[in-house]
Amino acid sequence: METGNQTAVIEFFLLGLSQNPALEPFLFGTFLTMYLITVSGNLLIILAISSDPHLHTPMYFFLSNLSLTDICFCTTTIIKMLVNIQTQSKSISYTGCLTQICFVLIFACLENCLLAVMAYDRYVAICHPLRYMAIINPHLCALLILLSLCISMVNALLHSLMMLCVSFCTDLEIPQFFCELSQVLKLACSDTLLNNILLYFMTSVLGGGPFLGIIFSYMQIVSSLLKMPSTGGRYKAFSTCGSHLSVVSLFYGTGFGVYLSSAASLSSQKSAVASVMYTVVTPLLNPFIYSLRNKDMMEALRKLILRTCSFH
């Protein structure tokens, strides 16, 4: 049978985080709990922002979009793993794997872009406070979200179309709990040079570009804060950046950890565990970071809970 014909009917096998069947009930319970906390936590953030008029500002508009992205991101990766554990199957179809790759790329890139947009928002708020409402207006907010989404979709579409040209033969075991592009490319029996060039180029541009934008924004913020005569004013201004800096550190720290671990040729199990950090743990912790460090958010959540309880 020709390789090209095999690609149309093949299945991949997601090895997951452990090969020990005795651990599967524990993994199922743990990841189901983490998924439910992630969805409910981010959903609460979205509901609190939409229900409180005081939070109808650009900063919280971007935060609600980040929470929605986190829900979609973890849903894309965790649900299939939970289904496979429950059905005691490790298989995922060729179409399902490509679909998962596409959505993982969309939401990972979108989160990356949103973090850069939020850094720009804080830069304008601190460095140009008098012009903030004129610069960060509703039209620009919508445009930035739309631009981020378009960039993410074009990136995912390019990789997906390139994957259609890749052929697979045998030994289709992915040492991950989801279809990760770099891992799937390692299983190809056709030439993947162009795919790898595109992967490294787009990762450098769409990963490095926003990251450099964040660094530049905070360099300007720090420079502006140092010029403030009041220490209290500096702290108050910078406190609005604390949550965002925590999320940025978590997202990029875990993301770089995954790719550094891959480059260092660590075991496939360690690489899979590292992937859990940015696909599962980061979306899980984001709601807690933004709510626990933000008095306005805590107040909005309190009002939302009281309003919900009053209906019952």
mmCIF file of C-alpha atoms in Angstrom:
data_model
loop_
_atom_site.group_PDB
_atom_site.id
_atom_site.type_symbol
_atom_site.label_atom_id
_atom_site.label_comp_id
_atom_site.label_asym_id
_atom_site.label_seq_id
_atom_site.Cartn_x
_atom_site.Cartn_y
_atom_site.Cartn_z
ATOM 1 C CA MET A 1 0.000 0.000 0.000
ATOM 2 C CA GLU A 2 1.299 3.445 -0.849
ATOM 3 C CA THR A 3 2.158 5.896 1.909
ATOM 4 C CA GLY A 4 -0.264 8.494 0.562
ATOM 5 C CA ASN A 5 -3.140 6.021 0.787
ATOM 6 C CA GLN A 6 -2.235 5.091 4.343
ATOM 7 C CA THR A 7 -2.529 8.689 5.524
ATOM 8 C CA ALA A 8 -6.259 8.718 4.780
ATOM 9 C CA VAL A 9 -7.065 5.793 7.115
ATOM 10 C CA ILE A 10 -4.423 5.956 9.849
ATOM 11 C CA GLU A 11 -4.960 6.523 13.553
ATOM 12 C CA PHE A 12 -2.576 8.079 16.018
ATOM 13 C CA PHE A 13 -2.133 6.828 19.564
ATOM 14 C CA LEU A 14 -1.843 9.331 22.411
ATOM 15 C CA LEU A 15 0.373 7.707 25.044
ATOM 16 C CA GLY A 16 -0.651 10.257 27.674
ATOM 17 C CA LEU A 17 1.171 10.964 30.912
ATOM 18 C CA SER A 18 1.600 7.399 32.141
ATOM 19 C CA GLN A 19 1.706 3.869 30.771
ATOM 20 C CA ASN A 20 0.539 2.452 34.105
ATOM 21 C CA PRO A 21 -3.179 1.481 33.921
ATOM 22 C CA ALA A 22 -3.449 1.685 37.720
ATOM 23 C CA LEU A 23 -2.794 5.448 37.549
ATOM 24 C CA GLU A 24 -5.562 6.153 35.018
ATOM 25 C CA PRO A 25 -8.400 6.603 37.578
ATOM 26 C CA PHE A 26 -6.207 9.060 39.501
ATOM 27 C CA LEU A 27 -5.312 10.963 36.318
ATOM 28 C CA PHE A 28 -8.955 11.031 35.227
ATOM 29 C CA GLY A 29 -10.128 12.439 38.563
ATOM 30 C CA THR A 30 -7.289 14.951 38.768
ATOM 31 C CA PHE A 31 -7.679 16.337 35.251
ATOM 32 C CA LEU A 32 -11.472 16.349 35.403
ATOM 33 C CA THR A 33 -11.275 18.396 38.619
ATOM 34 C CA MET A 34 -8.712 20.754 37.109
ATOM 35 C CA TYR A 35 -10.850 21.169 33.993
ATOM 36 C CA LEU A 36 -14.015 21.941 35.974
ATOM 37 C CA ILE A 37 -12.152 24.465 38.162
ATOM 38 C CA THR A 38 -10.612 26.088 35.072
ATOM 39 C CA VAL A 39 -13.934 26.434 33.248
ATOM 40 C CA SER A 40 -15.896 27.609 36.287
ATOM 41 C CA GLY A 41 -13.161 30.025 37.411
ATOM 42 C CA ASN A 42 -12.753 31.662 34.010
ATOM 43 C CA LEU A 43 -16.520 31.695 33.478
ATOM 44 C CA LEU A 44 -16.940 33.520 36.788
ATOM 45 C CA ILE A 45 -14.403 36.111 35.639
ATOM 46 C CA ILE A 46 -16.373 36.670 32.402
ATOM 47 C CA LEU A 47 -19.734 36.887 34.213
ATOM 48 C CA ALA A 48 -18.366 39.231 36.879
ATOM 49 C CA ILE A 49 -16.914 41.594 34.283
ATOM 50 C CA SER A 50 -20.055 41.596 32.123
ATOM 51 C CA SER A 51 -22.390 42.151 35.100
ATOM 52 C CA ASP A 52 -20.473 44.990 36.790
ATOM 53 C CA PRO A 53 -20.596 48.356 34.953
ATOM 54 C CA HIS A 54 -17.492 49.509 36.855
ATOM 55 C CA LEU A 55 -15.482 46.834 35.049
ATOM 56 C CA HIS A 56 -16.569 47.840 31.564
ATOM 57 C CA THR A 57 -13.103 49.169 30.768
ATOM 58 C CA PRO A 58 -10.503 48.105 28.172
ATOM 59 C CA MET A 59 -8.369 46.288 30.752
ATOM 60 C CA TYR A 60 -11.229 44.033 31.855
ATOM 61 C CA PHE A 61 -12.515 43.648 28.295
ATOM 62 C CA PHE A 62 -9.147 42.115 27.365
ATOM 63 C CA LEU A 63 -9.201 40.025 30.545
ATOM 64 C CA SER A 64 -12.608 38.550 29.692
ATOM 65 C CA ASN A 65 -11.294 37.585 26.248
ATOM 66 C CA LEU A 66 -8.249 35.987 27.874
ATOM 67 C CA SER A 67 -10.542 33.963 30.157
ATOM 68 C CA LEU A 68 -12.614 32.802 27.189
ATOM 69 C CA THR A 69 -9.425 31.775 25.394
ATOM 70 C CA ASP A 70 -8.284 29.817 28.454
ATOM 71 C CA ILE A 71 -11.583 27.904 28.538
ATOM 72 C CA CYS A 72 -11.254 26.985 24.864
ATOM 73 C CA PHE A 73 -7.557 26.143 25.199
ATOM 74 C CA CYS A 74 -7.965 23.635 28.025
ATOM 75 C CA THR A 75 -11.132 22.180 26.444
ATOM 76 C CA THR A 76 -9.196 21.452 23.252
ATOM 77 C CA THR A 77 -6.538 19.429 25.067
ATOM 78 C CA ILE A 78 -8.174 17.872 28.142
ATOM 79 C CA ILE A 79 -11.512 16.568 26.835
ATOM 80 C CA LYS A 80 -9.984 14.037 24.424
ATOM 81 C CA MET A 81 -7.649 12.752 27.124
ATOM 82 C CA LEU A 82 -10.560 12.271 29.546
ATOM 83 C CA VAL A 83 -12.573 10.441 26.871
ATOM 84 C CA ASN A 84 -9.633 8.170 26.059
ATOM 85 C CA ILE A 85 -9.095 7.295 29.724
ATOM 86 C CA GLN A 86 -12.791 6.596 30.226
ATOM 87 C CA THR A 87 -13.044 4.400 27.119
ATOM 88 C CA GLN A 88 -9.622 2.806 27.775
ATOM 89 C CA SER A 89 -8.521 3.799 24.290
ATOM 90 C CA LYS A 90 -5.498 5.814 23.233
ATOM 91 C CA SER A 91 -6.472 6.320 19.603
ATOM 92 C CA ILE A 92 -7.329 9.546 17.812
ATOM 93 C CA SER A 93 -8.237 9.698 14.139
ATOM 94 C CA TYR A 94 -6.114 11.458 11.539
ATOM 95 C CA THR A 95 -8.833 14.095 11.080
ATOM 96 C CA GLY A 96 -9.271 14.462 14.830
ATOM 97 C CA CYS A 97 -5.543 14.907 15.347
ATOM 98 C CA LEU A 98 -5.270 17.596 12.657
ATOM 99 C CA THR A 99 -8.319 19.361 14.094
ATOM 100 C CA GLN A 100 -6.817 19.319 17.562
ATOM 101 C CA ILE A 101 -3.500 20.666 16.242
ATOM 102 C CA CYS A 102 -5.362 23.490 14.515
ATOM 103 C CA PHE A 103 -7.320 24.551 17.614
ATOM 104 C CA VAL A 104 -4.326 24.253 19.937
ATOM 105 C CA LEU A 105 -2.365 26.549 17.614
ATOM 106 C CA ILE A 106 -5.260 29.041 17.435
ATOM 107 C CA PHE A 107 -5.755 29.370 21.188
ATOM 108 C CA ALA A 108 -2.057 29.254 22.118
ATOM 109 C CA CYS A 109 -1.291 32.026 19.621
ATOM 110 C CA LEU A 110 -4.381 33.996 20.660
ATOM 111 C CA GLU A 111 -3.353 33.891 24.322
ATOM 112 C CA ASN A 112 0.117 35.038 23.310
ATOM 113 C CA CYS A 113 -1.304 37.997 21.379
ATOM 114 C CA LEU A 114 -3.761 38.916 24.138
ATOM 115 C CA LEU A 115 -0.991 39.099 26.719
ATOM 116 C CA ALA A 116 0.870 41.527 24.432
ATOM 117 C CA VAL A 117 -2.297 43.597 23.926
ATOM 118 C CA MET A 118 -2.831 43.753 27.701
ATOM 119 C CA ALA A 119 0.767 44.910 28.163
ATOM 120 C CA TYR A 120 0.165 47.685 25.627
ATOM 121 C CA ASP A 121 -2.991 48.673 27.506
ATOM 122 C CA ARG A 122 -1.012 49.014 30.777
ATOM 123 C CA TYR A 123 1.729 50.949 28.951
ATOM 124 C CA VAL A 124 -0.749 53.557 27.672
ATOM 125 C CA ALA A 125 -2.545 53.723 31.044
ATOM 126 C CA ILE A 126 0.656 54.468 32.993
ATOM 127 C CA CYS A 127 2.788 56.333 30.471
ATOM 128 C CA HIS A 128 -0.009 58.358 28.814
ATOM 129 C CA PRO A 129 -2.819 58.508 31.423
ATOM 130 C CA LEU A 130 -4.405 61.722 30.103
ATOM 131 C CA ARG A 131 -4.728 60.276 26.596
ATOM 132 C CA TYR A 132 -5.709 56.766 27.712
ATOM 133 C CA MET A 133 -9.417 56.914 26.838
ATOM 134 C CA ALA A 134 -8.661 58.597 23.523
ATOM 135 C CA ILE A 135 -6.078 55.990 22.499
ATOM 136 C CA ILE A 136 -7.610 52.801 23.955
ATOM 137 C CA ASN A 137 -11.117 53.442 22.634
ATOM 138 C CA PRO A 138 -13.764 50.745 21.983
ATOM 139 C CA HIS A 139 -12.962 50.647 18.263
ATOM 140 C CA LEU A 140 -9.267 49.978 18.914
ATOM 141 C CA CYS A 141 -10.124 47.331 21.524
ATOM 142 C CA ALA A 142 -12.337 45.466 19.066
ATOM 143 C CA LEU A 143 -9.723 45.867 16.316
ATOM 144 C CA LEU A 144 -6.935 44.464 18.505
ATOM 145 C CA ILE A 145 -9.033 41.423 19.441
ATOM 146 C CA LEU A 146 -10.043 40.846 15.829
ATOM 147 C CA LEU A 147 -6.444 41.248 14.623
ATOM 148 C CA SER A 148 -5.200 38.780 17.258
ATOM 149 C CA LEU A 149 -7.843 36.256 16.230
ATOM 150 C CA CYS A 150 -7.055 36.648 12.514
ATOM 151 C CA ILE A 151 -3.314 36.210 13.097
ATOM 152 C CA SER A 152 -3.970 33.089 15.178
ATOM 153 C CA MET A 153 -6.298 31.577 12.589
ATOM 154 C CA VAL A 154 -3.961 32.280 9.664
ATOM 155 C CA ASN A 155 -1.068 30.718 11.586
ATOM 156 C CA ALA A 156 -3.104 27.592 12.400
ATOM 157 C CA LEU A 157 -4.408 27.357 8.830
ATOM 158 C CA LEU A 158 -0.897 27.519 7.364
ATOM 159 C CA HIS A 159 0.343 24.709 9.591
ATOM 160 C CA SER A 160 -2.795 22.624 8.964
ATOM 161 C CA LEU A 161 -2.489 22.942 5.190
ATOM 162 C CA MET A 162 1.191 22.006 5.358
ATOM 163 C CA MET A 163 0.295 18.960 7.462
ATOM 164 C CA LEU A 164 -1.962 17.706 4.672
ATOM 165 C CA CYS A 165 1.174 17.202 2.572
ATOM 166 C CA VAL A 166 2.822 14.999 5.203
ATOM 167 C CA SER A 167 2.621 11.202 4.943
ATOM 168 C CA PHE A 168 2.676 8.732 7.810
ATOM 169 C CA CYS A 169 3.503 5.028 7.807
ATOM 170 C CA THR A 170 3.822 3.068 11.048
ATOM 171 C CA ASP A 171 4.687 3.558 14.716
ATOM 172 C CA LEU A 172 2.199 6.402 15.159
ATOM 173 C CA GLU A 173 2.539 6.784 18.920
ATOM 174 C CA ILE A 174 2.528 10.383 20.196
ATOM 175 C CA PRO A 175 4.253 10.749 23.603
ATOM 176 C CA GLN A 176 1.703 13.356 24.661
ATOM 177 C CA PHE A 177 -1.870 13.585 25.914
ATOM 178 C CA PHE A 178 -2.834 15.697 22.886
ATOM 179 C CA CYS A 179 -1.674 16.100 19.287
ATOM 180 C CA GLU A 180 1.232 18.533 19.494
ATOM 181 C CA LEU A 181 2.514 19.688 16.111
ATOM 182 C CA SER A 182 6.214 19.121 16.764
ATOM 183 C CA GLN A 183 5.587 15.615 18.105
ATOM 184 C CA VAL A 184 3.357 14.642 15.171
ATOM 185 C CA LEU A 185 5.952 15.848 12.656
ATOM 186 C CA LYS A 186 8.505 13.484 14.223
ATOM 187 C CA LEU A 187 6.291 10.550 13.182
ATOM 188 C CA ALA A 188 6.239 11.459 9.478
ATOM 189 C CA CYS A 189 7.875 9.187 6.925
ATOM 190 C CA SER A 190 7.989 11.939 4.294
ATOM 191 C CA ASP A 191 10.169 15.031 4.139
ATOM 192 C CA THR A 192 9.133 17.589 6.802
ATOM 193 C CA LEU A 193 11.827 20.199 6.197
ATOM 194 C CA LEU A 194 9.352 22.870 5.045
ATOM 195 C CA ASN A 195 7.015 22.055 7.931
ATOM 196 C CA ASN A 196 9.818 22.462 10.455
ATOM 197 C CA ILE A 197 11.039 25.681 8.858
ATOM 198 C CA LEU A 198 7.496 27.075 9.004
ATOM 199 C CA LEU A 199 7.104 25.883 12.613
ATOM 200 C CA TYR A 200 10.308 27.521 13.841
ATOM 201 C CA PHE A 201 9.748 30.683 11.810
ATOM 202 C CA MET A 202 6.156 31.233 12.950
ATOM 203 C CA THR A 203 7.044 30.339 16.547
ATOM 204 C CA SER A 204 9.858 32.872 16.482
ATOM 205 C CA VAL A 205 7.702 35.612 14.931
ATOM 206 C CA LEU A 206 4.402 35.015 16.743
ATOM 207 C CA GLY A 207 6.060 33.982 19.997
ATOM 208 C CA GLY A 208 9.042 36.292 20.053
ATOM 209 C CA GLY A 209 7.227 39.339 18.610
ATOM 210 C CA PRO A 210 4.569 39.659 21.346
ATOM 211 C CA PHE A 211 7.127 38.734 24.014
ATOM 212 C CA LEU A 212 9.440 41.544 22.877
ATOM 213 C CA GLY A 213 6.421 43.859 22.780
ATOM 214 C CA ILE A 214 5.666 42.981 26.408
ATOM 215 C CA ILE A 215 9.280 43.601 27.435
ATOM 216 C CA PHE A 216 9.316 46.962 25.621
ATOM 217 C CA SER A 217 6.022 48.000 27.264
ATOM 218 C CA TYR A 218 7.313 47.221 30.739
ATOM 219 C CA MET A 219 10.617 48.939 30.077
ATOM 220 C CA GLN A 220 8.643 52.084 29.248
ATOM 221 C CA ILE A 221 6.421 51.550 32.290
ATOM 222 C CA VAL A 222 9.392 51.202 34.645
ATOM 223 C CA SER A 223 11.033 54.262 33.082
ATOM 224 C CA SER A 224 7.850 56.269 33.602
ATOM 225 C CA LEU A 225 7.442 55.065 37.189
ATOM 226 C CA LEU A 226 10.994 56.061 38.104
ATOM 227 C CA LYS A 227 10.163 59.626 37.110
ATOM 228 C CA MET A 228 7.251 59.781 39.557
ATOM 229 C CA PRO A 229 8.158 61.772 42.705
ATOM 230 C CA SER A 230 5.785 59.849 44.990
ATOM 231 C CA THR A 231 6.606 56.304 46.118
ATOM 232 C CA GLY A 232 2.920 55.703 46.831
ATOM 233 C CA GLY A 233 2.055 56.803 43.303
ATOM 234 C CA ARG A 234 4.601 54.399 41.856
ATOM 235 C CA TYR A 235 3.226 51.487 43.852
ATOM 236 C CA LYS A 236 -0.392 52.295 42.977
ATOM 237 C CA ALA A 237 0.409 52.570 39.268
ATOM 238 C CA PHE A 238 2.504 49.419 39.150
ATOM 239 C CA SER A 239 0.022 47.398 41.230
ATOM 240 C CA THR A 240 -2.313 47.321 38.218
ATOM 241 C CA CYS A 241 0.418 45.400 36.349
ATOM 242 C CA GLY A 242 1.057 42.794 39.038
ATOM 243 C CA SER A 243 -1.540 40.262 37.895
ATOM 244 C CA HIS A 244 -0.576 40.625 34.256
ATOM 245 C CA LEU A 245 3.116 40.151 35.038
ATOM 246 C CA SER A 246 2.303 36.995 37.021
ATOM 247 C CA VAL A 247 0.318 35.529 34.115
ATOM 248 C CA VAL A 248 3.018 36.485 31.601
ATOM 249 C CA SER A 249 5.710 34.850 33.740
ATOM 250 C CA LEU A 250 3.606 31.701 34.111
ATOM 251 C CA PHE A 251 2.682 31.430 30.435
ATOM 252 C CA TYR A 252 6.102 32.153 28.936
ATOM 253 C CA GLY A 253 7.991 30.347 31.699
ATOM 254 C CA THR A 254 6.084 27.100 31.157
ATOM 255 C CA GLY A 255 6.050 27.535 27.364
ATOM 256 C CA PHE A 256 9.808 28.029 27.175
ATOM 257 C CA GLY A 257 10.226 25.116 29.571
ATOM 258 C CA VAL A 258 8.423 22.783 27.168
ATOM 259 C CA TYR A 259 10.543 23.713 24.162
ATOM 260 C CA LEU A 260 13.790 23.790 26.125
ATOM 261 C CA SER A 261 13.020 20.329 27.469
ATOM 262 C CA SER A 262 12.390 19.116 23.921
ATOM 263 C CA ALA A 263 15.638 20.675 22.712
ATOM 264 C CA ALA A 264 17.520 19.041 25.574
ATOM 265 C CA SER A 265 16.177 15.643 24.442
ATOM 266 C CA LEU A 266 14.655 14.773 27.788
ATOM 267 C CA SER A 267 12.388 11.749 28.104
ATOM 268 C CA SER A 268 9.020 11.875 26.382
ATOM 269 C CA GLN A 269 7.262 11.578 29.748
ATOM 270 C CA LYS A 270 9.040 14.668 31.106
ATOM 271 C CA SER A 271 8.120 16.555 27.931
ATOM 272 C CA ALA A 272 4.462 15.558 28.374
ATOM 273 C CA VAL A 273 4.481 16.699 31.997
ATOM 274 C CA ALA A 274 6.035 20.006 30.937
ATOM 275 C CA SER A 275 3.229 20.465 28.382
ATOM 276 C CA VAL A 276 0.669 20.108 31.165
ATOM 277 C CA MET A 277 2.047 23.303 32.683
ATOM 278 C CA TYR A 278 1.146 25.636 29.821
ATOM 279 C CA THR A 279 -1.940 23.831 28.480
ATOM 280 C CA VAL A 280 -3.636 23.005 31.793
ATOM 281 C CA VAL A 281 -2.012 24.692 34.802
ATOM 282 C CA THR A 282 -1.759 28.196 33.282
ATOM 283 C CA PRO A 283 -5.482 28.449 32.356
ATOM 284 C CA LEU A 284 -6.278 26.990 35.802
ATOM 285 C CA LEU A 285 -4.290 29.600 37.735
ATOM 286 C CA ASN A 286 -5.148 32.689 35.671
ATOM 287 C CA PRO A 287 -8.569 33.303 37.330
ATOM 288 C CA PHE A 288 -7.037 33.039 40.805
ATOM 289 C CA ILE A 289 -4.186 35.381 39.913
ATOM 290 C CA TYR A 290 -6.528 38.053 38.551
ATOM 291 C CA SER A 291 -9.195 37.729 41.235
ATOM 292 C CA LEU A 292 -7.054 37.379 44.372
ATOM 293 C CA ARG A 293 -4.756 40.266 43.415
ATOM 294 C CA ASN A 294 -7.527 42.610 42.313
ATOM 295 C CA LYS A 295 -9.911 44.291 44.780
ATOM 296 C CA ASP A 296 -12.303 45.427 42.036
ATOM 297 C CA MET A 297 -12.551 41.890 40.687
ATOM 298 C CA MET A 298 -13.112 40.452 44.160
ATOM 299 C CA GLU A 299 -15.897 42.954 44.762
ATOM 300 C CA ALA A 300 -17.499 42.146 41.394
ATOM 301 C CA LEU A 301 -17.344 38.420 42.178
ATOM 302 C CA ARG A 302 -18.895 39.023 45.608
ATOM 303 C CA LYS A 303 -21.767 40.957 44.038
ATOM 304 C CA LEU A 304 -22.263 38.266 41.410
ATOM 305 C CA ILE A 305 -22.413 35.499 44.033
ATOM 306 C CA LEU A 306 -24.810 37.490 46.226
ATOM 307 C CA ARG A 307 -27.021 38.251 43.225
ATOM 308 C CA THR A 308 -27.041 34.581 42.234
ATOM 309 C CA CYS A 309 -27.877 33.455 45.763
ATOM 310 C CA SER A 310 -30.738 35.982 46.022
ATOM 311 C CA PHE A 311 -32.455 34.355 43.022
ATOM 312 C CA HIS A 312 -32.654 31.102 44.972
#
